[in-house]
CSV table of C-alpha atoms and ligand atoms in Angstrom, one decimal:
chain,number,residue,atom,x,y,z
A,253,MET,CA,11.1,-17.7,9.6
A,254,LYS,CA,8.5,-16.5,7.4
A,255,VAL,CA,6.2,-12.9,7.7
A,256,LEU,CA,2.7,-13.3,6.8
A,257,LYS,CA,0.7,-10.1,6.9
A,258,PHE,CA,-3.1,-10.1,6.6
A,259,GLY,CA,-5.2,-7.2,5.6
A,260,GLY,CA,-8.2,-5.5,6.9
A,261,THR,CA,-11.0,-7.7,5.3
A,262,SER,CA,-8.7,-10.9,6.2
A,263,VAL,CA,-9.4,-9.8,10.1
A,264,GLY,CA,-12.5,-8.0,9.3
A,265,SER,CA,-14.9,-10.2,11.3
A,266,ALA,CA,-14.7,-12.4,14.1
A,267,ALA,CA,-15.3,-15.5,11.5
A,268,ARG,CA,-12.6,-14.0,9.4
A,269,MET,CA,-10.1,-13.7,12.4
A,270,LYS,CA,-10.7,-17.4,13.5
A,271,ASP,CA,-9.9,-18.5,9.7
A,272,VAL,CA,-6.6,-16.5,9.8
A,273,ALA,CA,-5.8,-18.4,13.3
A,274,LYS,CA,-6.9,-21.5,11.4
A,275,LEU,CA,-4.3,-20.5,8.8
A,276,ILE,CA,-1.2,-19.7,10.7
A,277,CYS,CA,-1.7,-22.1,13.2
A,278,ASP,CA,0.4,-24.9,11.7
A,279,GLY,CA,3.2,-25.1,14.4
A,280,GLU,CA,5.7,-23.4,12.0
A,281,GLN,CA,7.5,-20.5,13.9
A,282,LYS,CA,6.4,-17.1,12.2
A,283,ILE,CA,5.4,-13.3,12.6
A,284,VAL,CA,2.3,-12.3,11.8
A,285,VAL,CA,1.3,-8.7,10.8
A,286,LEU,CA,-2.2,-7.5,11.2
A,287,SER,CA,-4.2,-4.5,9.7
A,288,ALA,CA,-6.8,-3.1,11.6
A,289,MET,CA,-10.1,-4.6,11.0
A,290,SER,CA,-11.5,-3.4,7.7
A,291,GLY,CA,-13.3,0.2,8.0
A,292,THR,CA,-11.8,1.0,11.4
A,293,THR,CA,-9.0,3.4,10.0
A,294,ASN,CA,-11.6,5.0,7.6
A,295,SER,CA,-13.5,5.7,10.9
A,296,LEU,CA,-10.5,7.0,12.8
A,297,VAL,CA,-9.9,9.3,10.0
A,298,GLU,CA,-13.3,10.7,10.2
A,299,ILE,CA,-13.2,10.9,13.9
A,300,SER,CA,-10.0,12.9,14.0
A,301,ASP,CA,-11.8,15.1,11.4
A,302,TYR,CA,-14.6,15.9,13.9
A,303,PHE,CA,-11.9,16.5,16.7
A,304,TYR,CA,-10.2,18.9,14.3
A,305,LYS,CA,-13.5,20.6,13.6
A,306,ASN,CA,-14.1,20.9,17.2
A,307,ASN,CA,-17.4,18.9,16.9
A,308,THR,CA,-16.6,16.7,20.1
A,309,ALA,CA,-20.2,15.3,19.7
A,310,GLY,CA,-19.7,14.3,16.5
A,311,ALA,CA,-16.6,12.6,17.2
A,312,LEU,CA,-18.2,10.9,20.4
A,313,GLU,CA,-20.9,9.5,18.4
A,314,ARG,CA,-18.7,8.1,15.7
A,315,ILE,CA,-16.4,6.4,18.6
A,316,ASN,CA,-19.5,4.9,20.1
A,317,THR,CA,-20.6,3.5,16.9
A,318,LEU,CA,-17.2,2.0,16.5
A,319,GLU,CA,-17.1,0.6,20.0
A,320,GLN,CA,-20.2,-1.2,19.4
A,321,LYS,CA,-18.9,-3.1,16.4
A,322,TYR,CA,-15.8,-4.3,18.7
A,323,VAL,CA,-18.4,-5.2,21.4
A,324,ASP,CA,-20.2,-7.4,18.8
A,325,VAL,CA,-17.0,-8.9,17.6
A,326,ILE,CA,-16.0,-10.0,21.1
A,327,ALA,CA,-19.3,-11.7,21.7
A,328,GLU,CA,-18.7,-13.6,18.6
A,329,LEU,CA,-14.8,-14.2,18.9
A,330,TYR,CA,-14.3,-15.9,22.4
A,331,ALA,CA,-15.6,-19.3,23.6
A,332,THR,CA,-15.4,-18.3,27.4
A,333,ASP,CA,-16.1,-15.6,29.7
A,334,THR,CA,-12.8,-15.1,30.8
A,335,TYR,CA,-11.6,-14.5,27.6
A,336,LYS,CA,-14.7,-12.2,27.0
A,337,THR,CA,-14.1,-10.0,29.9
A,338,GLU,CA,-10.6,-9.7,29.5
A,339,ALA,CA,-10.9,-8.7,25.8
A,340,THR,CA,-13.7,-6.1,26.8
A,341,LYS,CA,-11.5,-4.7,29.3
A,342,VAL,CA,-8.7,-4.2,26.4
A,343,ILE,CA,-11.1,-2.5,24.1
A,344,LYS,CA,-12.7,-0.4,26.8
A,345,SER,CA,-9.5,1.1,27.8
A,346,HIS,CA,-8.7,2.0,24.2
A,347,PHE,CA,-12.3,3.6,23.5
A,348,GLU,CA,-11.5,5.8,26.7
A,349,TYR,CA,-8.4,6.8,25.4
A,350,LEU,CA,-10.0,7.8,22.2
A,351,ARG,CA,-12.6,9.8,24.1
A,352,SER,CA,-9.8,11.6,25.9
A,353,PHE,CA,-9.1,13.5,23.0
A,354,SER,CA,-12.2,15.8,23.4
A,355,LYS,CA,-10.5,17.1,26.2
A,356,SER,CA,-7.1,18.2,24.3
A,357,VAL,CA,-5.8,20.9,21.5
A,358,PHE,CA,-6.1,18.6,18.5
A,359,THR,CA,-3.0,18.5,16.2
A,360,LEU,CA,-1.5,16.0,13.5
A,361,PHE,CA,0.2,14.7,16.6
A,362,GLU,CA,-3.2,13.6,18.1
A,363,GLU,CA,-4.3,12.4,14.7
A,364,LYS,CA,-1.6,10.1,14.3
A,365,ALA,CA,-2.0,8.7,17.9
A,366,ILE,CA,-5.9,8.3,17.3
A,367,LEU,CA,-4.9,6.3,13.6
A,368,ALA,CA,-2.7,3.7,15.4
A,369,GLU,CA,-5.8,2.5,17.7
A,370,GLY,CA,-7.1,0.2,14.6
A,371,GLU,CA,-4.0,-2.0,14.6
A,372,LEU,CA,-3.5,-2.0,18.4
A,373,LEU,CA,-7.1,-3.3,18.8
A,374,SER,CA,-7.2,-5.9,16.2
A,375,THR,CA,-3.6,-7.3,17.3
A,376,ASN,CA,-5.0,-7.4,20.8
A,377,MET,CA,-8.0,-9.0,20.1
A,378,PHE,CA,-6.2,-11.5,18.0
A,379,GLN,CA,-3.6,-12.5,20.4
A,380,LEU,CA,-6.2,-12.9,23.0
A,381,TYR,CA,-8.0,-15.1,20.5
A,382,LEU,CA,-4.8,-17.4,20.1
A,383,LEU,CA,-4.1,-17.6,23.9
A,384,GLU,CA,-7.6,-18.8,24.3
A,385,GLN,CA,-6.9,-21.3,21.6
A,386,GLY,CA,-3.9,-22.5,23.8
A,387,GLN,CA,-1.7,-21.3,21.2
A,388,ASN,CA,2.0,-20.3,21.9
A,389,SER,CA,1.9,-16.7,20.9
A,390,GLU,CA,3.0,-13.4,21.7
A,391,LEU,CA,2.6,-9.6,20.9
A,392,LEU,CA,5.4,-7.7,19.7
A,393,PRO,CA,5.0,-4.0,20.1
A,394,ALA,CA,5.3,-2.3,16.7
A,395,LEU,CA,5.6,1.2,18.2
A,396,GLU,CA,9.0,0.0,19.9
A,397,PHE,CA,10.6,-1.3,16.9
A,398,MET,CA,9.1,0.1,13.7
A,399,ARG,CA,10.6,3.4,13.4
A,400,ILE,CA,11.0,6.1,10.3
A,401,ASP,CA,13.8,8.6,10.1
A,402,LYS,CA,13.8,12.8,9.4
A,403,ASN,CA,12.7,12.1,5.9
A,404,SER,CA,10.0,9.8,6.8
A,405,GLU,CA,11.9,6.9,5.5
A,406,PRO,CA,12.2,3.6,7.4
A,407,ASP,CA,15.1,3.4,9.8
A,408,THR,CA,16.1,-0.2,8.8
A,409,ALA,CA,19.1,-0.6,11.3
A,410,TYR,CA,17.0,0.7,14.2
A,411,ILE,CA,14.2,-1.8,13.1
A,412,ALA,CA,16.6,-4.8,12.9
A,413,GLU,CA,18.1,-4.2,16.2
A,414,ASN,CA,15.1,-3.5,18.1
A,415,LEU,CA,12.8,-6.1,16.3
A,416,GLU,CA,15.4,-8.8,17.3
A,417,LYS,CA,15.6,-7.7,21.1
A,418,PHE,CA,12.1,-8.2,21.2
A,419,LEU,CA,12.5,-11.7,19.7
A,420,ILE,CA,15.4,-12.8,22.2
A,421,GLU,CA,13.4,-11.5,25.0
A,422,GLN,CA,10.4,-13.4,24.0
A,423,PRO,CA,12.2,-17.0,22.7
A,424,GLY,CA,10.5,-20.1,22.0
A,425,LYS,CA,7.4,-18.5,21.0
A,426,THR,CA,5.7,-20.1,17.8
A,427,TYR,CA,3.4,-16.8,16.5
A,428,TYR,CA,4.7,-13.7,17.1
A,429,ILE,CA,1.7,-11.0,16.3
A,430,THR,CA,2.5,-7.3,15.4
A,431,GLN,CA,0.9,-4.3,14.2
A,432,GLY,CA,1.1,-3.2,10.5
A,433,TYR,CA,1.2,0.4,9.5
A,434,ILE,CA,2.2,1.9,12.8
A,435,CYS,CA,5.4,3.2,13.8
A,436,ARG,CA,7.5,5.9,15.7
A,437,ASN,CA,9.0,8.8,14.0
A,438,PHE,CA,12.6,10.5,14.5
A,439,TYR,CA,11.1,12.3,17.6
A,440,GLY,CA,9.7,9.3,19.0
A,441,GLU,CA,6.3,10.4,18.3
A,442,ILE,CA,3.2,7.9,17.1
A,443,ASP,CA,3.3,7.9,13.4
A,444,ASN,CA,2.2,5.8,10.6
A,445,LEU,CA,3.5,4.3,7.3
A,446,GLN,CA,0.8,5.9,5.1
A,447,ARG,CA,-2.7,4.5,4.3
A,448,GLY,CA,-2.1,0.9,3.0
A,449,GLY,CA,1.1,0.6,5.0
A,450,SER,CA,0.9,-2.7,6.6
A,451,ASP,CA,2.1,-4.3,3.5
A,452,TYR,CA,5.1,-1.9,4.2
A,453,THR,CA,5.2,-3.2,7.6
A,454,ALA,CA,5.5,-7.0,6.9
A,455,SER,CA,8.3,-6.4,4.0
A,456,LEU,CA,10.4,-4.2,6.6
A,457,ILE,CA,10.0,-7.1,9.2
A,458,GLY,CA,11.0,-9.6,6.4
A,459,ALA,CA,13.8,-7.7,5.4
A,460,ALA,CA,15.1,-7.0,9.1
A,461,ILE,CA,15.0,-10.7,10.2
A,462,LYS,CA,16.3,-11.9,6.6
A,463,ALA,CA,12.9,-13.9,6.4
A,464,ASP,CA,12.7,-16.9,4.1
A,465,GLU,CA,9.3,-15.7,2.5
A,466,ILE,CA,7.0,-12.6,3.1
A,467,GLN,CA,3.1,-13.7,2.3
A,468,ILE,CA,0.7,-10.9,1.9
A,469,TRP,CA,-2.8,-12.3,2.5
A,470,THR,CA,-5.7,-10.5,1.1
A,471,ASP,CA,-8.9,-11.3,-0.5
A,472,ILE,CA,-8.1,-11.8,-3.9
A,473,ASP,CA,-6.1,-14.8,-5.5
A,474,GLY,CA,-2.9,-12.9,-6.4
A,475,MET,CA,-2.3,-10.1,-9.0
A,476,HIS,CA,-4.4,-10.5,-11.8
A,477,ASN,CA,-3.3,-9.9,-15.7
A,478,ASN,CA,-6.0,-7.3,-15.8
A,479,ASP,CA,-8.1,-5.2,-13.7
A,480,PRO,CA,-11.2,-7.5,-12.8
A,481,ARG,CA,-13.4,-4.6,-12.1
A,482,TYR,CA,-13.3,-3.6,-15.9
A,483,VAL,CA,-12.2,-7.0,-17.7
A,484,GLU,CA,-14.1,-10.1,-17.4
A,485,LYS,CA,-11.9,-13.5,-17.2
A,486,THR,CA,-9.0,-12.2,-15.9
A,487,THR,CA,-6.3,-14.6,-14.6
A,488,PRO,CA,-3.8,-14.6,-11.4
A,489,VAL,CA,-0.2,-14.1,-12.6
A,490,PRO,CA,1.7,-17.0,-11.3
A,491,PHE,CA,5.5,-15.5,-11.2
A,492,LEU,CA,6.6,-11.6,-11.2
A,493,HIS,CA,9.8,-10.2,-11.3
A,494,PHE,CA,10.4,-7.6,-8.5
A,495,GLU,CA,10.6,-4.8,-11.0
A,496,GLU,CA,7.3,-6.1,-12.9
A,497,ALA,CA,5.5,-6.1,-9.2
A,498,ALA,CA,6.5,-2.8,-8.4
A,499,GLU,CA,5.3,-1.2,-11.7
A,500,LEU,CA,2.0,-2.9,-11.4
A,501,ALA,CA,1.6,-1.8,-7.6
A,502,TYR,CA,2.6,1.8,-8.5
A,503,PHE,CA,0.3,1.9,-11.7
A,504,GLY,CA,-2.8,0.7,-10.4
A,505,ALA,CA,-2.8,-2.9,-8.8
A,506,LYS,CA,-4.5,-2.1,-5.8
A,507,ILE,CA,-3.7,-5.6,-4.0
A,508,LEU,CA,0.0,-4.7,-3.1
A,509,HIS,CA,1.2,-1.4,-1.6
A,510,PRO,CA,4.1,0.1,-4.0
A,511,THR,CA,6.6,0.7,-1.3
A,512,CYS,CA,6.4,-2.9,-0.2
A,513,ILE,CA,8.6,-4.3,-2.9
A,514,LEU,CA,12.0,-2.3,-2.4
A,515,PRO,CA,12.9,-4.1,1.3
A,516,ALA,CA,12.1,-7.4,-0.3
A,517,LYS,CA,14.0,-6.8,-3.5
A,518,LEU,CA,17.1,-5.3,-1.7
A,519,ASN,CA,17.1,-8.3,0.6
A,520,ASN,CA,16.3,-10.8,-2.2
A,521,ILE,CA,13.0,-12.2,-0.1
A,522,PRO,CA,10.4,-13.5,-2.2
A,523,VAL,CA,7.0,-11.9,-1.7
A,524,ARG,CA,3.9,-14.6,-2.2
A,525,LEU,CA,0.5,-12.8,-2.6
A,526,LEU,CA,-2.2,-15.3,-1.2
A,527,ASN,CA,-5.9,-15.2,-0.7
A,528,THR,CA,-7.4,-15.7,2.8
A,529,MET,CA,-10.5,-17.1,1.2
A,530,GLU,CA,-9.0,-19.7,-1.0
A,531,PRO,CA,-5.8,-20.4,0.9
A,532,ASP,CA,-4.9,-23.3,-1.7
A,533,ALA,CA,-4.6,-21.1,-4.4
A,534,PRO,CA,-1.2,-20.4,-5.8
A,535,GLY,CA,-1.5,-16.8,-5.7
A,536,THR,CA,1.5,-14.7,-7.2
A,537,LEU,CA,5.1,-15.2,-6.2
A,538,ILE,CA,7.2,-12.2,-6.7
A,539,SER,CA,10.9,-12.8,-6.8
A,540,MET,CA,14.2,-12.1,-9.1
A,541,GLN,CA,12.8,-15.0,-11.4
A,542,SER,CA,11.0,-13.1,-14.5
A,543,LYS,CA,9.0,-15.3,-16.9
A,544,LYS,CA,11.2,-14.6,-20.2
A,545,GLY,CA,9.4,-13.6,-23.1
A,546,THR,CA,5.8,-12.6,-22.3
A,547,ILE,CA,3.6,-9.8,-21.4
A,548,GLN,CA,2.4,-10.6,-17.7
A,549,ALA,CA,-0.4,-8.0,-17.1
A,550,VAL,CA,-2.1,-4.6,-17.7
A,551,ALA,CA,-3.0,-2.1,-14.7
A,552,ALA,CA,-4.6,1.5,-14.8
A,553,LYS,CA,-3.6,4.4,-12.8
A,554,ASP,CA,-6.6,6.9,-12.4
A,555,GLY,CA,-6.4,10.6,-11.7
A,556,ILE,CA,-3.6,11.7,-13.9
A,557,THR,CA,-3.1,15.0,-15.2
A,558,ALA,CA,-0.9,15.7,-18.2
A,559,ILE,CA,1.2,18.8,-18.9
A,560,LYS,CA,2.7,19.7,-22.1
A,561,ILE,CA,5.2,22.2,-22.5
A,562,LYS,CA,6.2,23.6,-26.2
A,563,SER,CA,8.8,25.8,-27.0
A,564,GLY,CA,10.8,26.9,-29.9
A,565,ARG,CA,13.6,27.8,-27.3
A,566,MET,CA,13.9,24.1,-26.7
A,567,LEU,CA,15.0,23.3,-30.2
A,568,LEU,CA,18.9,22.6,-29.9
A,569,ALA,CA,18.9,24.0,-26.3
A,570,HIS,CA,20.6,22.5,-23.6
A,571,GLY,CA,19.1,22.8,-19.9
A,572,PHE,CA,15.6,23.3,-21.1
A,573,LEU,CA,14.4,20.1,-19.7
A,574,ARG,CA,16.5,21.0,-16.4
A,575,LYS,CA,14.3,24.2,-16.0
A,576,VAL,CA,11.0,22.0,-16.4
A,577,PHE,CA,12.0,19.4,-13.9
A,578,GLU,CA,13.3,22.1,-11.3
A,579,ILE,CA,9.6,23.4,-11.3
A,580,PHE,CA,8.2,20.0,-10.5
A,581,GLU,CA,11.0,19.8,-7.7
A,582,SER,CA,10.4,23.2,-6.1
A,583,TYR,CA,6.7,22.5,-5.6
A,584,GLN,CA,7.5,18.9,-4.3
A,585,THR,CA,5.4,17.2,-6.9
A,586,SER,CA,6.7,13.9,-8.6
A,587,ILE,CA,6.5,13.1,-12.4
A,588,ASP,CA,5.3,9.8,-13.5
A,589,MET,CA,5.3,9.5,-17.1
A,590,ILE,CA,7.7,11.8,-19.5
A,591,THR,CA,7.7,12.1,-23.4
A,592,THR,CA,9.9,14.3,-25.6
A,593,SER,CA,9.9,15.8,-28.7
A,594,GLU,CA,12.4,18.6,-30.4
A,595,VAL,CA,10.2,21.3,-29.6
A,596,GLY,CA,8.0,20.1,-26.6
A,597,VAL,CA,7.8,17.8,-23.6
A,598,SER,CA,4.9,16.3,-22.2
A,599,VAL,CA,4.7,15.1,-18.3
A,600,THR,CA,2.1,13.4,-16.0
A,601,ILE,CA,1.5,14.1,-12.3
A,602,ASP,CA,-1.1,12.7,-10.0
A,603,ASN,CA,-0.6,15.0,-7.3
A,604,THR,CA,-2.3,18.3,-8.2
A,605,LYS,CA,-2.1,20.4,-5.2
A,606,ARG,CA,0.5,22.9,-6.5
A,607,LEU,CA,-0.8,22.6,-10.2
A,608,ASP,CA,-1.6,26.3,-10.2
A,609,GLU,CA,1.8,27.2,-9.1
A,610,ILE,CA,3.5,24.9,-11.2
A,611,LEU,CA,1.7,26.2,-14.3
A,612,ASN,CA,2.3,29.8,-13.5
A,613,SER,CA,6.2,28.6,-13.6
A,614,LEU,CA,5.9,26.7,-16.6
A,615,LYS,CA,4.4,29.3,-18.8
A,616,LYS,CA,7.6,31.3,-18.4
A,617,LEU,CA,9.4,28.5,-20.5
A,618,GLY,CA,6.8,28.0,-23.1
A,619,THR,CA,3.2,27.1,-24.2
A,620,VAL,CA,1.6,25.2,-21.8
A,621,THR,CA,-1.4,22.8,-22.2
A,622,VAL,CA,-3.1,20.9,-19.6
A,623,ASP,CA,-5.3,17.7,-19.8
A,624,THR,CA,-7.0,16.5,-16.8
A,625,ASP,CA,-9.0,13.3,-16.0
A,626,MET,CA,-6.4,11.0,-17.9
A,627,VAL,CA,-5.4,7.4,-17.0
A,628,ILE,CA,-1.9,5.8,-17.2
A,629,ILE,CA,-2.4,1.9,-18.8
A,630,CYS,CA,0.7,0.4,-17.8
A,631,VAL,CA,1.7,-3.1,-19.8
A,632,VAL,CA,4.4,-5.0,-18.0
A,633,GLY,CA,6.3,-7.9,-19.0
A,634,ASP,CA,9.7,-9.0,-20.0
A,635,LEU,CA,9.9,-6.5,-22.7
A,636,PRO,CA,13.6,-5.4,-23.7
A,637,ALA,CA,14.4,-4.3,-27.4
A,638,GLU,CA,15.3,-7.8,-28.1
A,639,ASN,CA,11.9,-9.0,-27.7
A,640,VAL,CA,10.9,-8.0,-31.3
A,641,GLY,CA,7.5,-7.6,-31.8
A,642,PHE,CA,6.3,-7.0,-28.0
A,643,GLN,CA,5.9,-3.3,-28.5
A,644,ALA,CA,3.8,-3.4,-31.6
A,645,LYS,CA,1.4,-6.3,-30.3
A,646,ALA,CA,0.9,-3.6,-27.4
A,647,VAL,CA,0.5,-0.5,-29.6
A,648,ASN,CA,-1.5,-2.6,-32.2
A,649,SER,CA,-4.0,-3.7,-29.4
A,650,MET,CA,-4.5,0.0,-28.7
A,651,LYS,CA,-5.4,1.1,-32.3
A,652,GLU,CA,-8.8,2.0,-31.7
A,653,ILE,CA,-8.1,4.2,-28.7
A,654,PRO,CA,-6.9,7.9,-28.6
A,655,VAL,CA,-3.6,7.9,-27.2
A,656,ARG,CA,-2.0,11.1,-26.0
A,657,MET,CA,1.3,9.9,-24.7
A,658,ILE,CA,3.4,6.5,-24.9
A,659,SER,CA,6.3,5.5,-22.9
A,660,TYR,CA,8.7,2.5,-23.4
A,661,GLY,CA,12.4,2.0,-22.7
A,662,GLY,CA,12.4,3.6,-19.0
A,663,SER,CA,13.2,0.1,-17.9
A,664,ASN,CA,12.9,-3.6,-19.6
A,665,TYR,CA,9.5,-4.4,-18.0
A,666,ASN,CA,7.1,-1.5,-19.1
A,667,ILE,CA,5.4,0.3,-21.5
A,668,SER,CA,2.8,3.0,-20.5
A,669,PHE,CA,0.1,4.6,-22.5
A,670,LEU,CA,-1.8,7.8,-21.3
A,671,ILE,CA,-5.3,7.8,-22.6
A,672,LYS,CA,-8.7,9.8,-21.4
A,673,SER,CA,-10.6,8.1,-18.7
A,674,GLU,CA,-13.5,7.7,-20.7
A,675,ASP,CA,-11.4,5.1,-22.9
A,676,LYS,CA,-10.1,3.3,-20.1
A,677,LYS,CA,-12.4,0.3,-19.8
A,678,ARG,CA,-12.0,-0.1,-23.7
A,679,ALA,CA,-8.2,0.0,-23.6
A,680,LEU,CA,-8.1,-2.3,-20.8
A,681,ASN,CA,-10.3,-5.0,-22.7
A,682,ALA,CA,-8.5,-4.3,-25.8
A,683,LEU,CA,-5.4,-5.0,-24.5
A,684,SER,CA,-6.5,-8.3,-22.6
A,685,GLN,CA,-8.0,-9.4,-26.2
A,686,GLY,CA,-4.8,-8.4,-28.0
A,687,LEU,CA,-2.1,-9.7,-25.5
A,688,PHE,CA,-3.6,-12.6,-23.3
A,689,ASN,CA,-6.2,-14.3,-25.8
B,163,LIG,N1,-5.1,0.5,8.4
B,163,LIG,C1,-4.3,1.1,7.6
B,163,LIG,C2,-5.4,1.5,6.6
B,163,LIG,O1,-6.4,1.0,6.4
B,163,LIG,C3,-3.2,0.3,7.3
B,163,LIG,C4,-3.4,-1.1,6.2
B,163,LIG,O2,-4.6,-1.3,6.3
B,163,LIG,O3,-2.5,-1.4,5.5
B,163,LIG,O4,-4.8,2.2,6.0
B,164,MG,MG1,-3.7,-3.2,1.7
């Protein structure tokens, strides 16, 4: 069985939902994971924010605006009065639920319950549409089988066992529809897999049922070899190794959530990135197969802070790096990139919440310099040492750009450059020119 995931834009209007139905209804049994309609989760975040601030009027106004959007979609989506009435009943109950929070104390717990409403709405409406179309489909309640543990990591055994239970209870259905993103936590409370987490849901479900393939449907025809927002004439990359895709997803390619690769990779399930607007385009296939001897793609990750720690005491001293890393660990800040010399070390972080505390501690070890507003440019491909000349090509393409750090050799799949954000567009274009032309 295949697992297909459709993102917010793919279900963003009545017309798009109908397109998705056309796409999936080919008679082949499958599980379909849906995001919330585009804009909904952001609205729910905003609504929660008003509740947090005790501005009930503000929250209710946003709820009304959001509800109107769904009323309009219903008018367009269903052909018959029976289904219009049924769908109206469903969304009414969900919006009444949202309004009910005006009467309670508002905490993270309530916020997570609110955030879950987007996917519950989209899947319920879509399921009703399939039924109206006479399709043999069933809803799978993600809140009853998706679960994270005490460390917010997916409880894969629980997911597999409980998902299977539902599939066995509802045999002979052709299309199983379920919610992306939402889950329960260790305490049984409603929770989620973080923003953009529907891709992760699809991958976890794929792993749980040992799917033949996981398909992520978005509005672009696969992962491109550079960022189309900054570079003209980028092209989709037909094949990527899991490791290459993971680097690209983490370092900036917005099309795929980085967490989504691991479950697929561990279970060796290919992930195909496809375009709802252009369903026949080949897209990108991510698998164990890599394309030998090529540089595949370039991506950029913004909002990076670089920290350099220089110390005479580092010279020939063991344990210096441990002390540095321990400081980052104790402030729960993960390091993205690292370069070292005999007298200093540079690291980058993207989470600056604890930066002041980190800097204070680092100053006990040496002289500390900070550069903000930096960008990591990541070049991905088949790049083991034996592929002589590939690093030179990448570095040479960057010859006009001031580079603050270079990292190569951490894996066989990547070279990273740290540059100033003002040089990003120039760097991405220079790399496309040097590597793909
Ligand atoms: N609806 C959630 C979000 O907007 C999850 C997702 O779309 O993947 O972040
Ligand atoms: Mg997404």
